[in-house]
Amino acid sequence: MDALPVTSLRLHFRASKPVNLGAFPGAVWRGALGARLREQVCVTRRPECTGCPVVDQCPYPLLFETRVPADPPSALLRHNGATTPPFVLVPDPEGDPRDPGRVCLGLNLVGHEARPAAVLVRALQQAGAQGIGRSRIPLRLEGVEQALPAAGSGVDEIPWHPLDLDDLVHSLDAPAHVPVPPAPPAVEVRLVTPLRMRIRGRYVTPQAFEPVAFVRTVLRRATHLGASHCPGFDDVALARAGREAAGLRLVSGDLRWRDLQRYSARQGRTVPMGGLVGTARIAGEALTGAWPWLWQGQWWHAGKGATMGLGQYRLRPLREV
């Protein structure tokens, strides 16, 4: 398997007045999503999933607090003992200055079925209706669109088509395998939102950035997503690409650290969420093996905090080094 099926959606909300979700709207949306999703699907009303008799049949732990399978198909999952939820929230960072009452939120979901995407949309719809953020301004879901990846299209060039809000499950297209262009000799990586990448327990700074670490971070996330949410997943090609990534080299870089933080109600404190932004150019023959996963990773991001929208990046293939 050299592709992870993705359902890519865009939700359009309307507010009665401008909404300010702060510098890190992804964290606000994720917190609201978790609370509303649990309200919608939990049948036992237990305070936590541990010990729940129906935990293996409930959508909440699968979609929001994903656990390592009893017999994980990946050595990485067996070693780490942790995995990741299958979704990524992609808030619109700029908004529309001509229409400040409009709020757009992207939702990308990895998996072979489209039905879980409808469950998440309904939870986000309820979260918006109840109001999110400090202002608690209600947001009404006006429409949902789905992206249909096509060969030759860049991430930001993919056509969108509207879905039927009243019959969301049946109007959803099946998850798509993102078409991957031919591997180039070099690539420019633009880190759009902070990339939190750790090596030996420490977050990588601009001065310590290395292509091998970035590529392996993307491959690691692909392994977690595939092994946990895509039956039949095989990580042999990923493991090989990870070993070969040591041959990559950094041609040039213009990276900086962007500070970011969020408030954790569970920890009762402010948590730092800063990371790398900027551009880096990477080259080397080893790019060929990792390329399919790097290209797809533009949809499911990389590093820590990816579900909140961190680690978003864009690739620009380069014809020559």
PDB file of N, CA and C in Angstrom, residues 209-297:
ATOM      1  N   PHE A 209      17.522  21.839  12.097  1.00  0.00           N
ATOM      2  CA  PHE A 209      16.656  21.158  11.121  1.00  0.00           C
ATOM      3  C   PHE A 209      17.485  20.305  10.173  1.00  0.00           C
ATOM      4  N   GLU A 210      17.043  19.057   9.967  1.00  0.00           N
ATOM      5  CA  GLU A 210      17.684  18.146   9.025  1.00  0.00           C
ATOM      6  C   GLU A 210      16.611  17.459   8.182  1.00  0.00           C
ATOM      7  N   PRO A 211      16.843  17.307   6.883  1.00  0.00           N
ATOM      8  CA  PRO A 211      15.841  16.661   6.023  1.00  0.00           C
ATOM      9  C   PRO A 211      15.449  15.268   6.486  1.00  0.00           C
ATOM     10  N   VAL A 212      16.409  14.486   6.953  1.00  0.00           N
ATOM     11  CA  VAL A 212      16.099  13.126   7.373  1.00  0.00           C
ATOM     12  C   VAL A 212      15.096  13.125   8.521  1.00  0.00           C
ATOM     13  N   ALA A 213      15.225  14.069   9.444  1.00  0.00           N
ATOM     14  CA  ALA A 213      14.300  14.136  10.577  1.00  0.00           C
ATOM     15  C   ALA A 213      12.897  14.520  10.108  1.00  0.00           C
ATOM     16  N   PHE A 214      12.810  15.474   9.177  1.00  0.00           N
ATOM     17  CA  PHE A 214      11.503  15.880   8.667  1.00  0.00           C
ATOM     18  C   PHE A 214      10.820  14.722   7.944  1.00  0.00           C
ATOM     19  N   VAL A 215      11.549  14.064   7.052  1.00  0.00           N
ATOM     20  CA  VAL A 215      10.963  12.970   6.282  1.00  0.00           C
ATOM     21  C   VAL A 215      10.524  11.836   7.204  1.00  0.00           C
ATOM     22  N   ARG A 216      11.343  11.491   8.171  1.00  0.00           N
ATOM     23  CA  ARG A 216      10.970  10.409   9.086  1.00  0.00           C
ATOM     24  C   ARG A 216       9.788  10.801   9.972  1.00  0.00           C
ATOM     25  N   THR A 217       9.643  12.094  10.264  1.00  0.00           N
ATOM     26  CA  THR A 217       8.481  12.550  11.023  1.00  0.00           C
ATOM     27  C   THR A 217       7.206  12.342  10.214  1.00  0.00           C
ATOM     28  N   VAL A 218       7.258  12.651   8.925  1.00  0.00           N
ATOM     29  CA  VAL A 218       6.110  12.425   8.051  1.00  0.00           C
ATOM     30  C   VAL A 218       5.813  10.933   7.929  1.00  0.00           C
ATOM     31  N   LEU A 219       6.848  10.139   7.722  1.00  0.00           N
ATOM     32  CA  LEU A 219       6.668   8.691   7.579  1.00  0.00           C
ATOM     33  C   LEU A 219       6.124   8.069   8.859  1.00  0.00           C
ATOM     34  N   ARG A 220       6.565   8.568  10.000  1.00  0.00           N
ATOM     35  CA  ARG A 220       6.076   8.047  11.274  1.00  0.00           C
ATOM     36  C   ARG A 220       4.580   8.298  11.426  1.00  0.00           C
ATOM     37  N   ARG A 221       4.157   9.492  11.042  1.00  0.00           N
ATOM     38  CA  ARG A 221       2.730   9.796  11.124  1.00  0.00           C
ATOM     39  C   ARG A 221       1.922   8.928  10.154  1.00  0.00           C
ATOM     40  N   ALA A 222       2.450   8.723   8.953  1.00  0.00           N
ATOM     41  CA  ALA A 222       1.776   7.852   7.989  1.00  0.00           C
ATOM     42  C   ALA A 222       1.627   6.442   8.555  1.00  0.00           C
ATOM     43  N   THR A 223       2.656   5.954   9.233  1.00  0.00           N
ATOM     44  CA  THR A 223       2.594   4.618   9.830  1.00  0.00           C
ATOM     45  C   THR A 223       1.522   4.545  10.903  1.00  0.00           C
ATOM     46  N   HIS A 224       1.463   5.549  11.771  1.00  0.00           N
ATOM     47  CA  HIS A 224       0.451   5.574  12.826  1.00  0.00           C
ATOM     48  C   HIS A 224      -0.959   5.591  12.228  1.00  0.00           C
ATOM     49  N   LEU A 225      -1.169   6.428  11.226  1.00  0.00           N
ATOM     50  CA  LEU A 225      -2.491   6.532  10.621  1.00  0.00           C
ATOM     51  C   LEU A 225      -2.882   5.246   9.894  1.00  0.00           C
ATOM     52  N   GLY A 226      -1.954   4.720   9.114  1.00  0.00           N
ATOM     53  CA  GLY A 226      -2.262   3.517   8.352  1.00  0.00           C
ATOM     54  C   GLY A 226      -2.499   2.305   9.236  1.00  0.00           C
ATOM     55  N   ALA A 227      -1.621   2.091  10.210  1.00  0.00           N
ATOM     56  CA  ALA A 227      -1.735   0.911  11.069  1.00  0.00           C
ATOM     57  C   ALA A 227      -2.966   0.962  11.964  1.00  0.00           C
ATOM     58  N   SER A 228      -3.421   2.163  12.320  1.00  0.00           N
ATOM     59  CA  SER A 228      -4.547   2.287  13.245  1.00  0.00           C
ATOM     60  C   SER A 228      -5.899   2.415  12.549  1.00  0.00           C
ATOM     61  N   HIS A 229      -5.923   2.922  11.322  1.00  0.00           N
ATOM     62  CA  HIS A 229      -7.200   3.260  10.704  1.00  0.00           C
ATOM     63  C   HIS A 229      -7.410   2.682   9.308  1.00  0.00           C
ATOM     64  N   CYS A 230      -6.449   1.929   8.786  1.00  0.00           N
ATOM     65  CA  CYS A 230      -6.587   1.366   7.440  1.00  0.00           C
ATOM     66  C   CYS A 230      -6.266  -0.133   7.470  1.00  0.00           C
ATOM     67  N   PRO A 231      -7.295  -0.987   7.616  1.00  0.00           N
ATOM     68  CA  PRO A 231      -7.060  -2.437   7.629  1.00  0.00           C
ATOM     69  C   PRO A 231      -6.294  -2.895   6.396  1.00  0.00           C
ATOM     70  N   GLY A 232      -5.364  -3.805   6.608  1.00  0.00           N
ATOM     71  CA  GLY A 232      -4.537  -4.297   5.517  1.00  0.00           C
ATOM     72  C   GLY A 232      -3.290  -3.472   5.279  1.00  0.00           C
ATOM     73  N   PHE A 233      -3.065  -2.476   6.132  1.00  0.00           N
ATOM     74  CA  PHE A 233      -1.904  -1.606   5.974  1.00  0.00           C
ATOM     75  C   PHE A 233      -0.602  -2.381   6.164  1.00  0.00           C
ATOM     76  N   ASP A 234       0.376  -2.057   5.338  1.00  0.00           N
ATOM     77  CA  ASP A 234       1.705  -2.680   5.405  1.00  0.00           C
ATOM     78  C   ASP A 234       2.744  -1.562   5.390  1.00  0.00           C
ATOM     79  N   ASP A 235       3.596  -1.526   6.408  1.00  0.00           N
ATOM     80  CA  ASP A 235       4.549  -0.418   6.521  1.00  0.00           C
ATOM     81  C   ASP A 235       5.943  -0.755   5.995  1.00  0.00           C
ATOM     82  N   VAL A 236       6.070  -1.813   5.187  1.00  0.00           N
ATOM     83  CA  VAL A 236       7.384  -2.209   4.682  1.00  0.00           C
ATOM     84  C   VAL A 236       8.010  -1.094   3.845  1.00  0.00           C
ATOM     85  N   ALA A 237       7.229  -0.526   2.913  1.00  0.00           N
ATOM     86  CA  ALA A 237       7.760   0.534   2.053  1.00  0.00           C
ATOM     87  C   ALA A 237       8.109   1.773   2.868  1.00  0.00           C
ATOM     88  N   LEU A 238       7.309   2.063   3.890  1.00  0.00           N
ATOM     89  CA  LEU A 238       7.587   3.208   4.753  1.00  0.00           C
ATOM     90  C   LEU A 238       8.892   3.020   5.510  1.00  0.00           C
ATOM     91  N   ALA A 239       9.088   1.825   6.050  1.00  0.00           N
ATOM     92  CA  ALA A 239      10.313   1.556   6.804  1.00  0.00           C
ATOM     93  C   ALA A 239      11.538   1.678   5.909  1.00  0.00           C
ATOM     94  N   ARG A 240      11.429   1.191   4.675  1.00  0.00           N
ATOM     95  CA  ARG A 240      12.551   1.283   3.741  1.00  0.00           C
ATOM     96  C   ARG A 240      12.842   2.740   3.392  1.00  0.00           C
ATOM     97  N   ALA A 241      11.788   3.517   3.140  1.00  0.00           N
ATOM     98  CA  ALA A 241      11.968   4.936   2.826  1.00  0.00           C
ATOM     99  C   ALA A 241      12.600   5.678   3.992  1.00  0.00           C
ATOM    100  N   GLY A 242      12.250   5.276   5.207  1.00  0.00           N
ATOM    101  CA  GLY A 242      12.838   5.903   6.386  1.00  0.00           C
ATOM    102  C   GLY A 242      14.324   5.646   6.494  1.00  0.00           C
ATOM    103  N   ARG A 243      14.747   4.425   6.165  1.00  0.00           N
ATOM    104  CA  ARG A 243      16.179   4.106   6.210  1.00  0.00           C
ATOM    105  C   ARG A 243      16.936   4.877   5.128  1.00  0.00           C
ATOM    106  N   GLU A 244      16.339   4.969   3.942  1.00  0.00           N
ATOM    107  CA  GLU A 244      17.007   5.640   2.835  1.00  0.00           C
ATOM    108  C   GLU A 244      17.080   7.153   3.028  1.00  0.00           C
ATOM    109  N   ALA A 245      16.204   7.695   3.875  1.00  0.00           N
ATOM    110  CA  ALA A 245      16.139   9.150   4.057  1.00  0.00           C
ATOM    111  C   ALA A 245      17.435   9.745   4.598  1.00  0.00           C
ATOM    112  N   ALA A 246      18.301   8.907   5.143  1.00  0.00           N
ATOM    113  CA  ALA A 246      19.582   9.402   5.654  1.00  0.00           C
ATOM    114  C   ALA A 246      20.433  10.005   4.539  1.00  0.00           C
ATOM    115  N   GLY A 247      20.119   9.682   3.271  1.00  0.00           N
ATOM    116  CA  GLY A 247      20.896  10.195   2.155  1.00  0.00           C
ATOM    117  C   GLY A 247      20.431  11.547   1.644  1.00  0.00           C
ATOM    118  N   LEU A 248      19.380  12.103   2.229  1.00  0.00           N
ATOM    119  CA  LEU A 248      18.880  13.401   1.793  1.00  0.00           C
ATOM    120  C   LEU A 248      19.781  14.526   2.293  1.00  0.00           C
ATOM    121  N   ARG A 249      19.776  15.642   1.582  1.00  0.00           N
ATOM    122  CA  ARG A 249      20.591  16.779   2.023  1.00  0.00           C
ATOM    123  C   ARG A 249      19.773  18.074   1.964  1.00  0.00           C
ATOM    124  N   LEU A 250      20.137  19.006   2.805  1.00  0.00           N
ATOM    125  CA  LEU A 250      19.497  20.315   2.855  1.00  0.00           C
ATOM    126  C   LEU A 250      20.223  21.253   1.895  1.00  0.00           C
ATOM    127  N   VAL A 251      19.532  21.705   0.842  1.00  0.00           N
ATOM    128  CA  VAL A 251      20.131  22.598  -0.136  1.00  0.00           C
ATOM    129  C   VAL A 251      20.157  24.026   0.412  1.00  0.00           C
ATOM    130  N   SER A 252      19.025  24.453   0.968  1.00  0.00           N
ATOM    131  CA  SER A 252      18.943  25.786   1.571  1.00  0.00           C
ATOM    132  C   SER A 252      17.757  25.809   2.520  1.00  0.00           C
ATOM    133  N   GLY A 253      17.789  26.762   3.453  1.00  0.00           N
ATOM    134  CA  GLY A 253      16.699  26.857   4.409  1.00  0.00           C
ATOM    135  C   GLY A 253      16.491  28.283   4.903  1.00  0.00           C
ATOM    136  N   ASP A 254      15.254  28.623   5.112  1.00  0.00           N
ATOM    137  CA  ASP A 254      14.896  29.912   5.694  1.00  0.00           C
ATOM    138  C   ASP A 254      13.803  29.635   6.727  1.00  0.00           C
ATOM    139  N   LEU A 255      14.219  29.139   7.871  1.00  0.00           N
ATOM    140  CA  LEU A 255      13.291  28.690   8.910  1.00  0.00           C
ATOM    141  C   LEU A 255      13.393  29.578  10.142  1.00  0.00           C
ATOM    142  N   ARG A 256      12.307  29.662  10.864  1.00  0.00           N
ATOM    143  CA  ARG A 256      12.289  30.403  12.122  1.00  0.00           C
ATOM    144  C   ARG A 256      11.327  29.715  13.082  1.00  0.00           C
ATOM    145  N   TRP A 257      11.451  30.071  14.339  1.00  0.00           N
ATOM    146  CA  TRP A 257      10.578  29.493  15.364  1.00  0.00           C
ATOM    147  C   TRP A 257       9.411  30.431  15.619  1.00  0.00           C
ATOM    148  N   ARG A 258       8.200  29.884  15.588  1.00  0.00           N
ATOM    149  CA  ARG A 258       7.021  30.687  15.886  1.00  0.00           C
ATOM    150  C   ARG A 258       6.414  30.208  17.207  1.00  0.00           C
ATOM    151  N   ASP A 259       6.362  31.090  18.185  1.00  0.00           N
ATOM    152  CA  ASP A 259       5.772  30.749  19.485  1.00  0.00           C
ATOM    153  C   ASP A 259       4.251  30.678  19.369  1.00  0.00           C
ATOM    154  N   LEU A 260       3.694  29.693  20.040  1.00  0.00           N
ATOM    155  CA  LEU A 260       2.251  29.499  20.065  1.00  0.00           C
ATOM    156  C   LEU A 260       1.923  28.786  21.360  1.00  0.00           C
ATOM    157  N   GLN A 261       0.747  29.025  21.888  1.00  0.00           N
ATOM    158  CA  GLN A 261       0.358  28.339  23.118  1.00  0.00           C
ATOM    159  C   GLN A 261      -1.155  28.143  23.156  1.00  0.00           C
ATOM    160  N   ARG A 262      -1.570  27.193  23.957  1.00  0.00           N
ATOM    161  CA  ARG A 262      -2.992  26.932  24.164  1.00  0.00           C
ATOM    162  C   ARG A 262      -3.225  26.639  25.631  1.00  0.00           C
ATOM    163  N   TYR A 263      -4.459  26.813  26.070  1.00  0.00           N
ATOM    164  CA  TYR A 263      -4.803  26.504  27.452  1.00  0.00           C
ATOM    165  C   TYR A 263      -5.368  25.088  27.514  1.00  0.00           C
ATOM    166  N   SER A 264      -4.811  24.266  28.383  1.00  0.00           N
ATOM    167  CA  SER A 264      -5.273  22.895  28.574  1.00  0.00           C
ATOM    168  C   SER A 264      -6.125  22.825  29.833  1.00  0.00           C
ATOM    169  N   ALA A 265      -7.437  22.569  29.644  1.00  0.00           N
ATOM    170  CA  ALA A 265      -8.325  22.432  30.797  1.00  0.00           C
ATOM    171  C   ALA A 265      -7.969  21.198  31.609  1.00  0.00           C
ATOM    172  N   ARG A 266      -7.525  20.149  30.928  1.00  0.00           N
ATOM    173  CA  ARG A 266      -7.174  18.910  31.633  1.00  0.00           C
ATOM    174  C   ARG A 266      -5.969  19.119  32.538  1.00  0.00           C
ATOM    175  N   GLN A 267      -4.964  19.871  32.058  1.00  0.00           N
ATOM    176  CA  GLN A 267      -3.768  20.124  32.856  1.00  0.00           C
ATOM    177  C   GLN A 267      -3.893  21.367  33.725  1.00  0.00           C
ATOM    178  N   GLY A 268      -4.902  22.208  33.411  1.00  0.00           N
ATOM    179  CA  GLY A 268      -5.103  23.425  34.191  1.00  0.00           C
ATOM    180  C   GLY A 268      -3.999  24.438  34.011  1.00  0.00           C
ATOM    181  N   ARG A 269      -3.406  24.489  32.837  1.00  0.00           N
ATOM    182  CA  ARG A 269      -2.303  25.434  32.603  1.00  0.00           C
ATOM    183  C   ARG A 269      -2.160  25.721  31.120  1.00  0.00           C
ATOM    184  N   THR A 270      -1.354  26.734  30.811  1.00  0.00           N
ATOM    185  CA  THR A 270      -1.050  27.072  29.430  1.00  0.00           C
ATOM    186  C   THR A 270       0.078  26.173  28.927  1.00  0.00           C
ATOM    187  N   VAL A 271      -0.104  25.624  27.737  1.00  0.00           N
ATOM    188  CA  VAL A 271       0.856  24.667  27.181  1.00  0.00           C
ATOM    189  C   VAL A 271       1.517  25.275  25.945  1.00  0.00           C
ATOM    190  N   PRO A 272       2.854  25.294  25.879  1.00  0.00           N
ATOM    191  CA  PRO A 272       3.529  25.822  24.680  1.00  0.00           C
ATOM    192  C   PRO A 272       3.305  24.902  23.487  1.00  0.00           C
ATOM    193  N   MET A 273       3.039  25.489  22.311  1.00  0.00           N
ATOM    194  CA  MET A 273       2.783  24.714  21.099  1.00  0.00           C
ATOM    195  C   MET A 273       3.543  25.300  19.903  1.00  0.00           C
ATOM    196  N   GLY A 274       4.656  25.974  20.186  1.00  0.00           N
ATOM    197  CA  GLY A 274       5.420  26.594  19.112  1.00  0.00           C
ATOM    198  C   GLY A 274       6.146  25.571  18.251  1.00  0.00           C
ATOM    199  N   GLY A 275       6.608  26.034  17.070  1.00  0.00           N
ATOM    200  CA  GLY A 275       7.323  25.134  16.178  1.00  0.00           C
ATOM    201  C   GLY A 275       7.938  25.890  15.010  1.00  0.00           C
ATOM    202  N   LEU A 276       8.430  25.145  14.040  1.00  0.00           N
ATOM    203  CA  LEU A 276       9.130  25.704  12.893  1.00  0.00           C
ATOM    204  C   LEU A 276       8.166  26.149  11.807  1.00  0.00           C
ATOM    205  N   VAL A 277       8.423  27.313  11.218  1.00  0.00           N
ATOM    206  CA  VAL A 277       7.736  27.771  10.017  1.00  0.00           C
ATOM    207  C   VAL A 277       8.792  28.299   9.055  1.00  0.00           C
ATOM    208  N   GLY A 278       8.412  28.449   7.792  1.00  0.00           N
ATOM    209  CA  GLY A 278       9.361  28.920   6.789  1.00  0.00           C
ATOM    210  C   GLY A 278       9.550  27.902   5.685  1.00  0.00           C
ATOM    211  N   THR A 279      10.670  27.976   4.978  1.00  0.00           N
ATOM    212  CA  THR A 279      10.908  27.099   3.831  1.00  0.00           C
ATOM    213  C   THR A 279      12.258  26.397   3.942  1.00  0.00           C
ATOM    214  N   ALA A 280      12.311  25.218   3.313  1.00  0.00           N
ATOM    215  CA  ALA A 280      13.561  24.466   3.225  1.00  0.00           C
ATOM    216  C   ALA A 280      13.566  23.723   1.899  1.00  0.00           C
ATOM    217  N   ARG A 281      14.733  23.666   1.261  1.00  0.00           N
ATOM    218  CA  ARG A 281      14.863  22.934   0.007  1.00  0.00           C
ATOM    219  C   ARG A 281      15.667  21.660   0.254  1.00  0.00           C
ATOM    220  N   ILE A 282      15.097  20.542  -0.207  1.00  0.00           N
ATOM    221  CA  ILE A 282      15.656  19.223   0.071  1.00  0.00           C
ATOM    222  C   ILE A 282      15.934  18.512  -1.249  1.00  0.00           C
ATOM    223  N   ALA A 283      17.048  17.793  -1.311  1.00  0.00           N
ATOM    224  CA  ALA A 283      17.401  17.063  -2.526  1.00  0.00           C
ATOM    225  C   ALA A 283      18.054  15.739  -2.163  1.00  0.00           C
ATOM    226  N   GLY A 284      18.126  14.853  -3.162  1.00  0.00           N
ATOM    227  CA  GLY A 284      18.774  13.568  -2.962  1.00  0.00           C
ATOM    228  C   GLY A 284      17.984  12.438  -3.601  1.00  0.00           C
ATOM    229  N   GLU A 285      18.669  11.367  -4.017  1.00  0.00           N
ATOM    230  CA  GLU A 285      17.997  10.232  -4.647  1.00  0.00           C
ATOM    231  C   GLU A 285      16.996   9.570  -3.709  1.00  0.00           C
ATOM    232  N   ALA A 286      17.227   9.678  -2.415  1.00  0.00           N
ATOM    233  CA  ALA A 286      16.327   9.054  -1.449  1.00  0.00           C
ATOM    234  C   ALA A 286      14.942   9.696  -1.446  1.00  0.00           C
ATOM    235  N   LEU A 287      14.814  10.829  -2.121  1.00  0.00           N
ATOM    236  CA  LEU A 287      13.518  11.505  -2.177  1.00  0.00           C
ATOM    237  C   LEU A 287      12.482  10.643  -2.900  1.00  0.00           C
ATOM    238  N   THR A 288      12.938   9.796  -3.815  1.00  0.00           N
ATOM    239  CA  THR A 288      12.020   8.987  -4.615  1.00  0.00           C
ATOM    240  C   THR A 288      11.185   8.045  -3.753  1.00  0.00           C
ATOM    241  N   GLY A 289      11.817   7.355  -2.819  1.00  0.00           N
ATOM    242  CA  GLY A 289      11.084   6.400  -1.985  1.00  0.00           C
ATOM    243  C   GLY A 289      10.102   7.054  -1.039  1.00  0.00           C
ATOM    244  N   ALA A 290      10.443   8.228  -0.534  1.00  0.00           N
ATOM    245  CA  ALA A 290       9.590   8.918   0.432  1.00  0.00           C
ATOM    246  C   ALA A 290       8.546   9.804  -0.231  1.00  0.00           C
ATOM    247  N   TRP A 291       8.713  10.081  -1.524  1.00  0.00           N
ATOM    248  CA  TRP A 291       7.886  11.083  -2.190  1.00  0.00           C
ATOM    249  C   TRP A 291       6.378  10.847  -2.082  1.00  0.00           C
ATOM    250  N   PRO A 292       5.870   9.627  -2.333  1.00  0.00           N
ATOM    251  CA  PRO A 292       4.412   9.442  -2.239  1.00  0.00           C
ATOM    252  C   PRO A 292       3.855   9.830  -0.876  1.00  0.00           C
ATOM    253  N   TRP A 293       4.601   9.532   0.174  1.00  0.00           N
ATOM    254  CA  TRP A 293       4.128   9.821   1.525  1.00  0.00           C
ATOM    255  C   TRP A 293       4.274  11.298   1.847  1.00  0.00           C
ATOM    256  N   LEU A 294       5.338  11.922   1.361  1.00  0.00           N
ATOM    257  CA  LEU A 294       5.501  13.356   1.568  1.00  0.00           C
ATOM    258  C   LEU A 294       4.368  14.125   0.891  1.00  0.00           C
ATOM    259  N   TRP A 295       4.010  13.721  -0.324  1.00  0.00           N
ATOM    260  CA  TRP A 295       2.945  14.411  -1.048  1.00  0.00           C
ATOM    261  C   TRP A 295       1.604  14.264  -0.321  1.00  0.00           C
ATOM    262  N   GLN A 296       1.283  13.052   0.086  1.00  0.00           N
ATOM    263  CA  GLN A 296       0.024  12.822   0.796  1.00  0.00           C
ATOM    264  C   GLN A 296       0.003  13.531   2.148  1.00  0.00           C
ATOM    265  N   GLY A 297       1.178  13.650   2.754  1.00  0.00           N
ATOM    266  CA  GLY A 297       1.256  14.262   4.074  1.00  0.00           C
ATOM    267  C   GLY A 297       0.761  15.693   4.105  1.00  0.00           C
TER     268      GLY A 297
END
